[in-house]
Each structure stands twice: as structure tokens, then as C-alpha cells.
Coordinates of C-alpha atoms and ligand atoms in Angstrom, one line a residue:
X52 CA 89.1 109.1 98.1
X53 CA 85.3 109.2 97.1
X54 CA 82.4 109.1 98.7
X55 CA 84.1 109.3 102.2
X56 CA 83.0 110.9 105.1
X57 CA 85.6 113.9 105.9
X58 CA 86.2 114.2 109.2
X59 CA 87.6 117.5 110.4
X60 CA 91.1 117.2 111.5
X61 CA 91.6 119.6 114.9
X62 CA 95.0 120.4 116.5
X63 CA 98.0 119.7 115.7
X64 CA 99.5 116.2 117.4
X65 CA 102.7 115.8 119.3
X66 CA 103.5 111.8 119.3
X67 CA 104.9 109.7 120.9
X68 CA 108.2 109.1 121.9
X69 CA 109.9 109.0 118.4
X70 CA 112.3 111.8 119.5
X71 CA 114.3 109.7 121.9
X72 CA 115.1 106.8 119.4
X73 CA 118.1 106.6 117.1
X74 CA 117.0 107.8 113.7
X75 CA 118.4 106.6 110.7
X76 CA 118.6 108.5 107.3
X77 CA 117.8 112.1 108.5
X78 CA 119.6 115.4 106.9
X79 CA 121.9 117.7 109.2
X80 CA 120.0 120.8 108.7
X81 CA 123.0 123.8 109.2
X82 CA 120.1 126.2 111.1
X83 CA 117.9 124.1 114.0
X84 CA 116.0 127.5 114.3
X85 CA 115.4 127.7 110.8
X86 CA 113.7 124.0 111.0
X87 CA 111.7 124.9 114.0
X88 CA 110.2 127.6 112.3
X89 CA 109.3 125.6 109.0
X90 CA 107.9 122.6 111.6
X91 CA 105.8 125.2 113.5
X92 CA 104.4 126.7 110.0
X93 CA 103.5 123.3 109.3
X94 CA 102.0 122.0 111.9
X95 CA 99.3 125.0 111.2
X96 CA 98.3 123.8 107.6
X97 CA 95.6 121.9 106.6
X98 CA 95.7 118.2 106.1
X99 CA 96.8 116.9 102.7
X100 CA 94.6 113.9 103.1
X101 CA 91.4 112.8 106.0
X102 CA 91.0 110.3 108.4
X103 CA 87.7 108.5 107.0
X104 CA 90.1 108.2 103.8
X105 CA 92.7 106.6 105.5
X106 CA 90.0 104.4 107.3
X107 CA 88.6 103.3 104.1
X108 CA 92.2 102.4 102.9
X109 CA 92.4 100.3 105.5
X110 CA 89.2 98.6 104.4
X111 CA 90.4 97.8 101.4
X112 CA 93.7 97.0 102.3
X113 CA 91.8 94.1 104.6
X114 CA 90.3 92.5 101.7
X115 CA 93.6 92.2 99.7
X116 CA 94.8 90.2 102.3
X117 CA 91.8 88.2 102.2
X118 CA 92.3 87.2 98.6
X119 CA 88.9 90.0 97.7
X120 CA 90.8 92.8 96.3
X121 CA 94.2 93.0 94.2
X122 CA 96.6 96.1 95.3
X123 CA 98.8 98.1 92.7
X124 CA 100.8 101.0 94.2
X125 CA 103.0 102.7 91.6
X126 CA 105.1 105.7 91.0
X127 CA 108.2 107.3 90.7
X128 CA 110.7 106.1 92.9
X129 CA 111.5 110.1 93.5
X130 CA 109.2 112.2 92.5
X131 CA 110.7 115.5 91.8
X132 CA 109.7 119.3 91.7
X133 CA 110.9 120.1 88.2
X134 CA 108.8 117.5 86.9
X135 CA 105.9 118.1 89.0
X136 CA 103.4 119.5 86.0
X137 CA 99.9 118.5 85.1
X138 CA 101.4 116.5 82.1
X139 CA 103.8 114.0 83.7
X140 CA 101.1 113.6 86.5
X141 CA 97.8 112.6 84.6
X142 CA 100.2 110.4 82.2
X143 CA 101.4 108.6 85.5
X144 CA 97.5 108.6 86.9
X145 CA 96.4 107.2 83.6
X146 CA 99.3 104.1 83.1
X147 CA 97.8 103.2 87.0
X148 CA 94.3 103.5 85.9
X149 CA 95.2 101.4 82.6
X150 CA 96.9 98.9 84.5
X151 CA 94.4 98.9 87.1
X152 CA 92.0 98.0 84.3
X153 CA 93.5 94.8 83.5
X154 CA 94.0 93.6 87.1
X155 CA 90.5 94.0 87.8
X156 CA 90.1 91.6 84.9
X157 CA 92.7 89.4 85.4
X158 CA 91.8 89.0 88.9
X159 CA 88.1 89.0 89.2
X160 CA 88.1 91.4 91.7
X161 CA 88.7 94.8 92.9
X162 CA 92.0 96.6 92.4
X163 CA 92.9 99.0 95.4
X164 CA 94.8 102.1 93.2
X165 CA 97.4 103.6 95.2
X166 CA 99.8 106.3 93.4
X167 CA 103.9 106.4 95.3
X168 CA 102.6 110.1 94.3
X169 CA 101.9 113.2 96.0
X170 CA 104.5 113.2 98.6
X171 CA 107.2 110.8 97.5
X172 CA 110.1 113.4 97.8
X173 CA 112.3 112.1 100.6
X174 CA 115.1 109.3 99.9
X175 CA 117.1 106.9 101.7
X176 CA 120.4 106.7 100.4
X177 CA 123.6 104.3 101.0
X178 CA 126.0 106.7 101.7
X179 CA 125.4 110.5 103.6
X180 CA 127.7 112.0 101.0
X181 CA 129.0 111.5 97.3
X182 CA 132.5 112.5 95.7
X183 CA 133.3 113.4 92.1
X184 CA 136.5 114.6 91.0
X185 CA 137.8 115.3 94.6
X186 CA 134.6 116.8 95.7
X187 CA 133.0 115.8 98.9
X188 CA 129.3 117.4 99.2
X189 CA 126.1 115.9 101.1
X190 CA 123.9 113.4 98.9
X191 CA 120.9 113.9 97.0
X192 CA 118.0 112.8 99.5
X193 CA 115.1 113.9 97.6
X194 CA 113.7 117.1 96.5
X195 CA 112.2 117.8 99.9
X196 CA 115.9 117.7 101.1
X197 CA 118.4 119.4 98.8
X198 CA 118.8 119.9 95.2
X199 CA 119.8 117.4 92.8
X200 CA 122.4 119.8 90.9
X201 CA 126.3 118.6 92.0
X202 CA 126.8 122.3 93.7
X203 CA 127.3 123.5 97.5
X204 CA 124.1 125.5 97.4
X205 CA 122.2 123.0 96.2
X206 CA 122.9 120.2 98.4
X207 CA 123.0 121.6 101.6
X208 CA 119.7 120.7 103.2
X209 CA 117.0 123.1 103.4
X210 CA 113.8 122.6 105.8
X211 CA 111.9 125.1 103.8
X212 CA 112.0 122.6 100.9
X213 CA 109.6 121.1 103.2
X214 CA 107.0 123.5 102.5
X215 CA 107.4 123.3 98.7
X216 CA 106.7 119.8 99.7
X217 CA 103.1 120.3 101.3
X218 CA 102.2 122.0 98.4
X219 CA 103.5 120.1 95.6
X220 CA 101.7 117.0 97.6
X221 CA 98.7 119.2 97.9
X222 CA 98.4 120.7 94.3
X223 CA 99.2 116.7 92.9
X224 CA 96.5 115.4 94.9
X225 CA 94.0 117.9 93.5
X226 CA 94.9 116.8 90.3
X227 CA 94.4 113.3 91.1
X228 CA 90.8 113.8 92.5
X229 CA 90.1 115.8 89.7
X230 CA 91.0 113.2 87.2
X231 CA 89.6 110.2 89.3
X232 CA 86.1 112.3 90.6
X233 CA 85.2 114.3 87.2
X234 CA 84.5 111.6 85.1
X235 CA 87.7 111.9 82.8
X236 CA 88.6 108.6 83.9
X237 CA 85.8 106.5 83.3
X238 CA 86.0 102.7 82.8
X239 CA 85.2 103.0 78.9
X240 CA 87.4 106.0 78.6
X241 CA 90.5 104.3 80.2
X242 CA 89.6 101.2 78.2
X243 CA 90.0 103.2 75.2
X244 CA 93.1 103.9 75.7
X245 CA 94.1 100.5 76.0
X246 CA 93.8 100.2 72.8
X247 CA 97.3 101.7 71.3
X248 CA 99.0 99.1 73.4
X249 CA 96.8 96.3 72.7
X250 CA 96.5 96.6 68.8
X251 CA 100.8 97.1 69.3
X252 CA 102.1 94.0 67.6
X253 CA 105.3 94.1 70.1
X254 CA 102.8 92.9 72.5
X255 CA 100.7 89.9 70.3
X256 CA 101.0 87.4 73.2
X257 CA 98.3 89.9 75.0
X258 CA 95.5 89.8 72.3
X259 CA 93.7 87.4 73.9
X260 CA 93.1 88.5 77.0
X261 CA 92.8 91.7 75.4
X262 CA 90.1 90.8 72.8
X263 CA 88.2 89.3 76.2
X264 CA 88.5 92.0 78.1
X265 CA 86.9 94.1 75.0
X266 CA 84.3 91.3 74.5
X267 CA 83.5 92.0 78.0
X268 CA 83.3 95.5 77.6
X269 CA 81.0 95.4 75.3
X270 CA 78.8 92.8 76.9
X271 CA 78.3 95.0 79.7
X272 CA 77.1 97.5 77.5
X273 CA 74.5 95.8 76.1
X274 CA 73.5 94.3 79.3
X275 CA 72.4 98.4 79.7
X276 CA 75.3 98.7 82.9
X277 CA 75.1 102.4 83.6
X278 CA 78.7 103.5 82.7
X279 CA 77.8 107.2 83.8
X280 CA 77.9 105.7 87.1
X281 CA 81.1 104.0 86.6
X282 CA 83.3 107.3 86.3
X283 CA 84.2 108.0 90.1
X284 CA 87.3 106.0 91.1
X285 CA 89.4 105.9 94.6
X286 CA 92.9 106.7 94.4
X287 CA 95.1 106.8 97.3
X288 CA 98.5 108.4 97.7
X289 CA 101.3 106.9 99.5
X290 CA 105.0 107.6 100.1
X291 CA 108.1 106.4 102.2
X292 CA 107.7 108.3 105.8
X293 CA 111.3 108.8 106.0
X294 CA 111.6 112.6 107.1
X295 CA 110.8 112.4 110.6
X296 CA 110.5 116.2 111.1
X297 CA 107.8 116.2 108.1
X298 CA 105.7 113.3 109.1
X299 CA 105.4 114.3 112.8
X300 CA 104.4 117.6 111.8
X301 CA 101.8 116.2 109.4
X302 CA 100.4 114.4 112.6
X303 CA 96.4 115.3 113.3
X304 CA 93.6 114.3 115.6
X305 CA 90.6 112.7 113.6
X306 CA 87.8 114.9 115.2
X307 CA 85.5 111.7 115.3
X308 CA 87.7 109.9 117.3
X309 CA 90.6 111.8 118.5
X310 CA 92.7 109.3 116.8
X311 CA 96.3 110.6 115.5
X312 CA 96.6 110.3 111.3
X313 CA 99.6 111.2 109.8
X314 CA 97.8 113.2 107.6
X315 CA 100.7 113.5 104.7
X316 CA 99.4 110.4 102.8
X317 CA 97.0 107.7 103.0
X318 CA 99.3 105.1 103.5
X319 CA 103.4 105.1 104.7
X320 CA 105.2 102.8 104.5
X321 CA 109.3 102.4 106.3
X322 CA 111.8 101.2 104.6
X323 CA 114.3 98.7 104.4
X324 CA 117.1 100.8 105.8
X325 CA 114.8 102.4 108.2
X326 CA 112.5 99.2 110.2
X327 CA 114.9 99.3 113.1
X328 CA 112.3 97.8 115.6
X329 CA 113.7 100.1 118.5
X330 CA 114.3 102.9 115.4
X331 CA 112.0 106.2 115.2
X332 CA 110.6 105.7 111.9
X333 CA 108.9 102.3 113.4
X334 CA 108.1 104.5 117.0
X335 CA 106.4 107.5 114.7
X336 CA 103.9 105.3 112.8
X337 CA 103.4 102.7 115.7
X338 CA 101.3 106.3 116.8
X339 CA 99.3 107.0 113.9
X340 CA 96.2 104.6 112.7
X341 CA 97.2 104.8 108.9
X342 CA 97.5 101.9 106.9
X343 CA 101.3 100.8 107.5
X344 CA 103.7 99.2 105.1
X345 CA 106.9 97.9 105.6
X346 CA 109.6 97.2 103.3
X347 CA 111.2 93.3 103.7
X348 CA 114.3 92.2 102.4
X349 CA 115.8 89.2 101.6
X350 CA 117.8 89.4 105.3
X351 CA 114.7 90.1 107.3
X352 CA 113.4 86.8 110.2
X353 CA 110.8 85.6 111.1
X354 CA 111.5 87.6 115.0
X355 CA 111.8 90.5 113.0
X356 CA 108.5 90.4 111.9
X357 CA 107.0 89.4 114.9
X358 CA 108.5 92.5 116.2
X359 CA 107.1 94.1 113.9
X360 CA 103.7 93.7 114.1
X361 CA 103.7 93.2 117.8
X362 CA 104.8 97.0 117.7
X363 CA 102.6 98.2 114.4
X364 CA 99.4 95.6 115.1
X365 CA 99.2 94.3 118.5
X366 CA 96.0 94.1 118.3
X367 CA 95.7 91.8 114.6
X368 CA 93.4 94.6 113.2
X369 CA 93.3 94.1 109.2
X370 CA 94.8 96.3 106.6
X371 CA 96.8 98.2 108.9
X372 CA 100.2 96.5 108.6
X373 CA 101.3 95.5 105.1
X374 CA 105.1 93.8 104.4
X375 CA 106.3 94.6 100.8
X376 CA 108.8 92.3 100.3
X377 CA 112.2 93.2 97.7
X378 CA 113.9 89.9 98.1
X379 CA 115.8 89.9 94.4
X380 CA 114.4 87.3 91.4
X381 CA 117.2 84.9 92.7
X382 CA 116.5 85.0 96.7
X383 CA 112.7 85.3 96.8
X384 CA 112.3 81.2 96.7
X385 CA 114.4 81.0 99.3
X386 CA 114.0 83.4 101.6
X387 CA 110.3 83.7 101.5
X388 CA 108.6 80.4 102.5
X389 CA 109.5 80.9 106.2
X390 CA 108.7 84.3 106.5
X391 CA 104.7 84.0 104.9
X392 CA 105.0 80.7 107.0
X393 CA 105.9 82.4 109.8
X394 CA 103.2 85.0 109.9
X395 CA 100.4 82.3 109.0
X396 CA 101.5 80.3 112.3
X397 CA 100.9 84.0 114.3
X398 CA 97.6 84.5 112.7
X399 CA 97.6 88.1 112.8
X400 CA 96.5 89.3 109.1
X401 CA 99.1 90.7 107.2
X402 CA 98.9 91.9 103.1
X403 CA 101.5 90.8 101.1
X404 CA 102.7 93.1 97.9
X405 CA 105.5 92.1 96.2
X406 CA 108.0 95.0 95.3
X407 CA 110.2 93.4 92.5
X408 CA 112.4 96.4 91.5
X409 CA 114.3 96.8 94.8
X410 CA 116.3 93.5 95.1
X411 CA 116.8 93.8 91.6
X412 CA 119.0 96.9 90.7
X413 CA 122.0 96.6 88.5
X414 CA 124.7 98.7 87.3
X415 CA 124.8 98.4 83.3
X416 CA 128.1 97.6 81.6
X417 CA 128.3 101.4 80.7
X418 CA 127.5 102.7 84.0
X419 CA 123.5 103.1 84.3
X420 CA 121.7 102.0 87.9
X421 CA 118.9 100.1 85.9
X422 CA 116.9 96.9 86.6
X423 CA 116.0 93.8 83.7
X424 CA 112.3 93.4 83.0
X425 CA 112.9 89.6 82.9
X426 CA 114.2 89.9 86.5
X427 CA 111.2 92.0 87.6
X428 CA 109.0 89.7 86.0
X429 CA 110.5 86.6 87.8
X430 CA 110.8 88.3 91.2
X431 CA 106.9 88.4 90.7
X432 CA 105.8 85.1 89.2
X433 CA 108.1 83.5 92.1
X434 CA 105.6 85.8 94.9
X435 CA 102.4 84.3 93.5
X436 CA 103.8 80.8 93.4
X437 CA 105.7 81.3 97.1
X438 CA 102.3 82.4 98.5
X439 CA 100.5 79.8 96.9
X440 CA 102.7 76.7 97.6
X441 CA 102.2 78.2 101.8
X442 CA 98.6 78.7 101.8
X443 CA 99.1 82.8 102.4
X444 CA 97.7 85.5 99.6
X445 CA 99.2 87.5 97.2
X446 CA 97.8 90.7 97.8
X447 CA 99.4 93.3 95.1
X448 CA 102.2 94.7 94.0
X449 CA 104.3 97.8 94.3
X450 CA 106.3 99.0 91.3
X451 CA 108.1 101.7 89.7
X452 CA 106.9 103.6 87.0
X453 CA 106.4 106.8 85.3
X454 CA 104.1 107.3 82.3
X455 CA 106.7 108.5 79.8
X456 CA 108.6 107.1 77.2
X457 CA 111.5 106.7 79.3
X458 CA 114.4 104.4 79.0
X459 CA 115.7 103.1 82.5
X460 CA 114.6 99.2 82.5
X461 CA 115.8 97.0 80.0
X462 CA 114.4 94.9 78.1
X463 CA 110.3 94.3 78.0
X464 CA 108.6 94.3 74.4
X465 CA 110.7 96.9 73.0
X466 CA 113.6 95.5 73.9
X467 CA 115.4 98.1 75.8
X468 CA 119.2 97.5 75.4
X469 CA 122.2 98.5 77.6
X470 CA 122.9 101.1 74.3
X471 CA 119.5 102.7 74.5
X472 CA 119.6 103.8 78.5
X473 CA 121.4 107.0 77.3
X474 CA 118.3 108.2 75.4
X475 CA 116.1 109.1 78.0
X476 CA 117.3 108.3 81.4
X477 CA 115.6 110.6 83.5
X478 CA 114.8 109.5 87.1
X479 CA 116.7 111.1 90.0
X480 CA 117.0 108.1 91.4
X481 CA 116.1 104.3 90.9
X482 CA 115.2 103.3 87.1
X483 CA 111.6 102.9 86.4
X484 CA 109.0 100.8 84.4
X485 CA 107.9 103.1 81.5
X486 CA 104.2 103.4 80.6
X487 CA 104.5 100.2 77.8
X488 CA 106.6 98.4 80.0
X489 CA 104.4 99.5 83.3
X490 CA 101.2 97.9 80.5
X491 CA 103.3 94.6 79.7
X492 CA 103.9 93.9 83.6
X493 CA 99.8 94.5 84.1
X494 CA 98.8 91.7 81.6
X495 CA 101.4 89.5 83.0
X496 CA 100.0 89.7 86.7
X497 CA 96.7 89.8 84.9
X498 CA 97.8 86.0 83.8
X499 CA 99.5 85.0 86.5
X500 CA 96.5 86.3 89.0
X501 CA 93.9 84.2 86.6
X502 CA 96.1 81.0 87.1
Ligands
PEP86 C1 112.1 102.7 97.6 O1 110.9 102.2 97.6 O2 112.3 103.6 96.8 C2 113.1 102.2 98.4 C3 114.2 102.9 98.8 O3 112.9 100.9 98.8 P1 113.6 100.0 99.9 O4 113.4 100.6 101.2 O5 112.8 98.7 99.8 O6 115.0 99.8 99.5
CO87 CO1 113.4 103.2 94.6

């Protein structure tokens, strides 16, 4: 978000022809006149982020699927209003920024740093309503929906939540370029804190590559590199465009250009349950000239992603269409060969980021949605060596993570255990990496990105 040139954004956009497609995943608002008014509001409000932002994105997003930059996106998988303070946010800013750290030395090269953060409020869910005990009410789809609370009131869905929304995605990102513009984050200072994990026996097998990384540290001190000038970093926010109503409404003209940005994020990506080619969540963003990331699962062909990118990228422009594949530890050898071969024989670019929490979520024995480290780990190790064994590139990964001491994933250094969930299972949603565990998976891409 740094140095860029901010173009003004002017009018509000209507686009495209979204409106006439079958959308998937949307809430039944009781009042149509009550969302009209919260669209119209909207459509008045600043932008959350600028086009020459979302440009520069794209930039980088190019060069990861070149093989010259490494992306990590991270973040809740639902980020919530309750837990919106200053706290929870610079703790999940700083486990990015720490793990970003050891990409960038793992894999010689730049690490694009984008936070599932300042907007990540909308769910897809598998069913549109949940029962307990006899009672039927609307499912939780994400704070900008309904409430999370099992009650009448607060599931119904409310378009001013909407609004609550904007502002929590606008007050976040000020945060964020707070944090990553006022020097608070600079390379020695995120370095430093490093060091509690590092010097952590738990995670021995890491010394090396951490005493290297220090060595090199230190080298480039000596060598007089100016670290005053090393305390600005980008950060980009990006979130699942589910909420049709939201996004469109988000929807500017770049002044410069008179191009349409959906202005609610750098980046969106669709979802698994959402990529209907002839669906309006693909129509919407085939209109705006964000970065674009799909979500592929293990079902997806190679026509679908033809489809795909003959309706996001026509044109083979790089960085703008990204697939983020979830195929599950156990499919991902098998299913993924013919899709990257696929799109190498097309030649269009695409970037590759391997999500490996979504084909990997388990119910526990006592009843918790969770996910097993070992399985996120494999899920990833199998993407580099996939992408390898084709001739396409690994371009980054996408995980989810928080940067408290939560327990929701089992396993990693500290040996989460079915038993220990109950102690601090907190997400509203899908289980996350906590800020050790969120470390652990850094050095091991670290490794597997140096191999
Ligand atoms: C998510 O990223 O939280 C999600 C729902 O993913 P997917 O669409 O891949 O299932
Ligand atoms: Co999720």
C-alpha cells in the first residue's frame, strides 16, 4: 500500500450484468427497501482501498507466478466484530510480518504480504439453515450477515450489518497502514520478535535456518544497509467477494482510467461453492480489474479452468487471475498434475497458491471442526513438488491463522491433542493455525521453498 500513486475514485459504478445470473450463497433479507437504502448509502462512501494499489498488487502478483516473488495471504477464516480490536489485529499483522520474514529468506526473494483481513466477514456455508433441539433458524454467514448467537434476532439477516462492515474494514486497514507505514514494523524489529520462537526448544529442528537468518541479519548491519529505510512495508487486504449486494456497491471508477475497482479490498477471490462460470459472483469480478483469485478444488477440470480465465483473463494479462487450490493432503497428487498441465499448454499466466486448510477439515472424535498440522503440512509439500515435477511455479500460499494462543489445529510443536481443542476454540467458523503454529508452517515453506 506504500508509495503508490492514489488515484481518486469518482462515481459510483453500476456493473455489469451480474444481476441476471443465478447467485449462489446470498441471505434473504426480510425488508428489500431496507437493503436499497443501506446499498444507496454505500455506494456514497469513500473507497476502503485505490486503484494504483490494486494495480501494484497486480504487479506483484505477476512476479509470483514468474517464480520472482513468494505470496502469503493469511487470516481468519471469519473475521468477526467482537473481536475486531487493536490487539487481536496487530498480533495477526505481526504473525504475517514474522512469517513473511522467513519466506523472504527461505526463498530468496520477495514475499507479497496479503492479510484475509479487513473485510473477511461474509461466509459460504453448506446448508442455508441449522437445527438444534428442534429449532430451525437461518445460518451463521458471517458477521456482515447475522449474528452468531443461536436466537431469532440474531440470525435474521440485516443489510445494515453491512455498514458496520465498511467501517470495521476501514478502521482495520488504518491500523494496518499504521503498523506497516510508521516504522513499528521494521525488518530488525520483526526479527526481534522471532526470537521467542526460535530460542523455543519445541521448535529445535529450526535453529539452523534460524541462526542463518540471524547471521544474516547481522551481516547486513555491518555492511552499513540503512535499516531506517527498511521500515515501510506493503500490505494488502483481501477477502472472499461473496455478498453480491456489498461488492457491487463497493464498485468505483479509477479517475486515471475510468476503469471499475471493486474498491472493498485489494484482491477477491470466489469461492469453491461460488465459481459457477455462468454464476454472478464470476459475472461481478469478470467487471472489475482487481487482482482475482479463485478457489479450486479437488473436482475442478481442466474446461473449467479454461472457462475460467477465458471469462476472468481473456486477454493473458499477469497477476490478475490467481487459482488457490484446496485439493485435501490425500487428492492433491492426483488431481493436480492435469490441471497445472493444463494451464501451461494454454499459456495464459496463472499464480498458483496452495490453500491447504480447506480439503483438509475434520470433525474430532469429541465433536470439534478442526484440521491436523501434519495434513496441512503435506497438502503443501505435495504443491511444491506437483508444480515442480510439471514445470509450472509455486507461487504462495493461503492459510488460516490468527495470532493468538488458540487451540483449533492439532498437532504442530506443541502437540495440540483432540483433549486440548476445548481450551480455547474460538473461531466462528473454520479452525485456524495459531501464531506458533502459523511460525512452524513459515520455516517449513522456508525449507521446502530453498529445496
Ligand atoms: C474459505 O476460504 O474460508 C472458504 C470457504 O474456502 P473454499 O471456498 O475454498 O471452501
Ligand atoms: Co475457512
Amino acid at each position: 500500500m506504500g508509495a503508490t500513486f492514489f488515484a481518486l475514485m469518482i462515481g459510483p459504478m453500476r456493473n455489469f450484468d451480474w444481476r441476471s445470473c443465478p447467485a449462489a450463497q446470498q441471505p434473504s433479507y426480510p425488508d428489500p427497501q431496507q437493503l436499497a437504502d443501506v446499498v444507496n448509502d454505500l455506494r456514497r462512501r469513500p473507497p476502503l482501498v485505490f486503484a494504483g494499489e490494486a494495480d501494484s498488487l497486480r504487479a506483484d502478483m505477476e512476479r509470483a507466478g514468474q517464480g520472482e516473488a513468494f505470496v502469503l495471504m493469511g487470516g481468519d477464516c471469519a473475521e468477526s466484530f467482537e473481536k475486531g480490536d487493536a490487539t487481536t489485529i496487530r498480533l495477526k499483522v505481526q504473525t504475517i510480518l514474522q512469517m513473511a520474514i522467513v519466506l523472504t529468506y527461505g526463498a530468496s526473494m520477495p514475499v507479497v504480504k496479503i492479510g484475509r483481513m479487513a473485510g473477511q466477514y461474509a461466509k459460504p456455508r453448506s446448508a442455508d439453515t441449522e437445527t438444534r433441539n428442534g429449532v430451525t433458524l437461518p445460518v451463521y454467514r458471517g458477521d456482515c450477515v447475522n449474528g452468531h448467537e443461536f436466537t431469532k434476532s440474531a440470525r435474521v439477516p440485516d443489510p445494515k450489518r453491512m455498514l458496520d462492515a465498511y467501517l470495521r474494514s476501514g478502521t482495520t486497514l488504518n491500523l494496518i497502514r499504521a503498523f506497516t507505514m510508521g516504522g513499528y514494523a521494521s525488518l530488525s524489529e520483526v526479527h526481534s520478535w522471532n526470537r521467542g520462537f526460535t530460542e523455543n526448544p519445541a521448535y529445535a529442528r529450526f535453529a539452523t535456518m534460524a541462526g542463518e537468518l540471524d547471521r544474516s541479519m547481522r551481516f547486513m548491519k555491518a555492511a552499513g544497509v540503512d535499516f531506517g529505510a527498511l521500515t515501510q512495508v506493503d500490505f494488502y487486504s483481501a477477502h472472499e467477494a461473496l455478498l453480491l449486494d456489498y461488492e457491487d456497491a463497493m464498485t468505483r471508477e479509477d479517475s486515471r482510467t475510468g476503469d471499475p475497482y471493486d474498491t472493498s479490498a485489494h484482491m477477491l477471490w470466489i469461492g469453491e461453492r461460488t465459481r459457477d462460470i455462468d454464476g454472478a459472483h464470476v459475472a461481478l469480478l469478470s467487471g472489475v480489474r482487481n487482482p482475482i483469485g479463485v478457489k479450486i478444488g479437488p473436482d475442478a477440470s481442466p474446461d473449467e479452468l479454461y472457462a475460467l480465465m477465458d471469462r476472468l483473463n481473456p486477454s493473458g494479462e499477469g497477476g490478475r487471475i490467481s487459482f488457490i487450490t484446496r485439493m485435501g493432503a490425500d487428492l492433491i497428487e492426483e488431481r493436480l498434475p492435469a490441471l497445472a498441465q493444463a494451464v501451461k499448454a494454454d499459456g495464459r499466466p496463472v499464480t498458483w497458491i496452495c490453500d491447504p486448510m480447506h480439503g483438509n477439515t475434520i470433525t474430532s472424535e469429541n465433536g470439534y471442526k478442526t484440521r491436523r498440522f501434519a495434513d496441512i503440512l503435506a497438502e503443501t509439500r505435495s504443491f511444491f513438488q506437483v508444480h515442480r515435477a510439471v514445470g509450472t511455479v509455486p507461487g504462495g500460499i493461503h492459510v488460516e491463522l490468527t495470532g493468538d494462543d488458540v487451540t483449533e489445529v492439532l498437532g504442530g510443536g506443541e502437540h495440540i491433542a483432540e483433549a486440548d481443542l476445548a481450551q480455547r476454540y474460538e473461531t466462528l467458523v473454520d479452525p485456524r493455525l495459531n501464531h506458533q503454529q502459523s511460525l512452524e508452517i513459515a520455516f517449513e515453506v522456508a525449507e521446502m521453498l530453498r529445496s
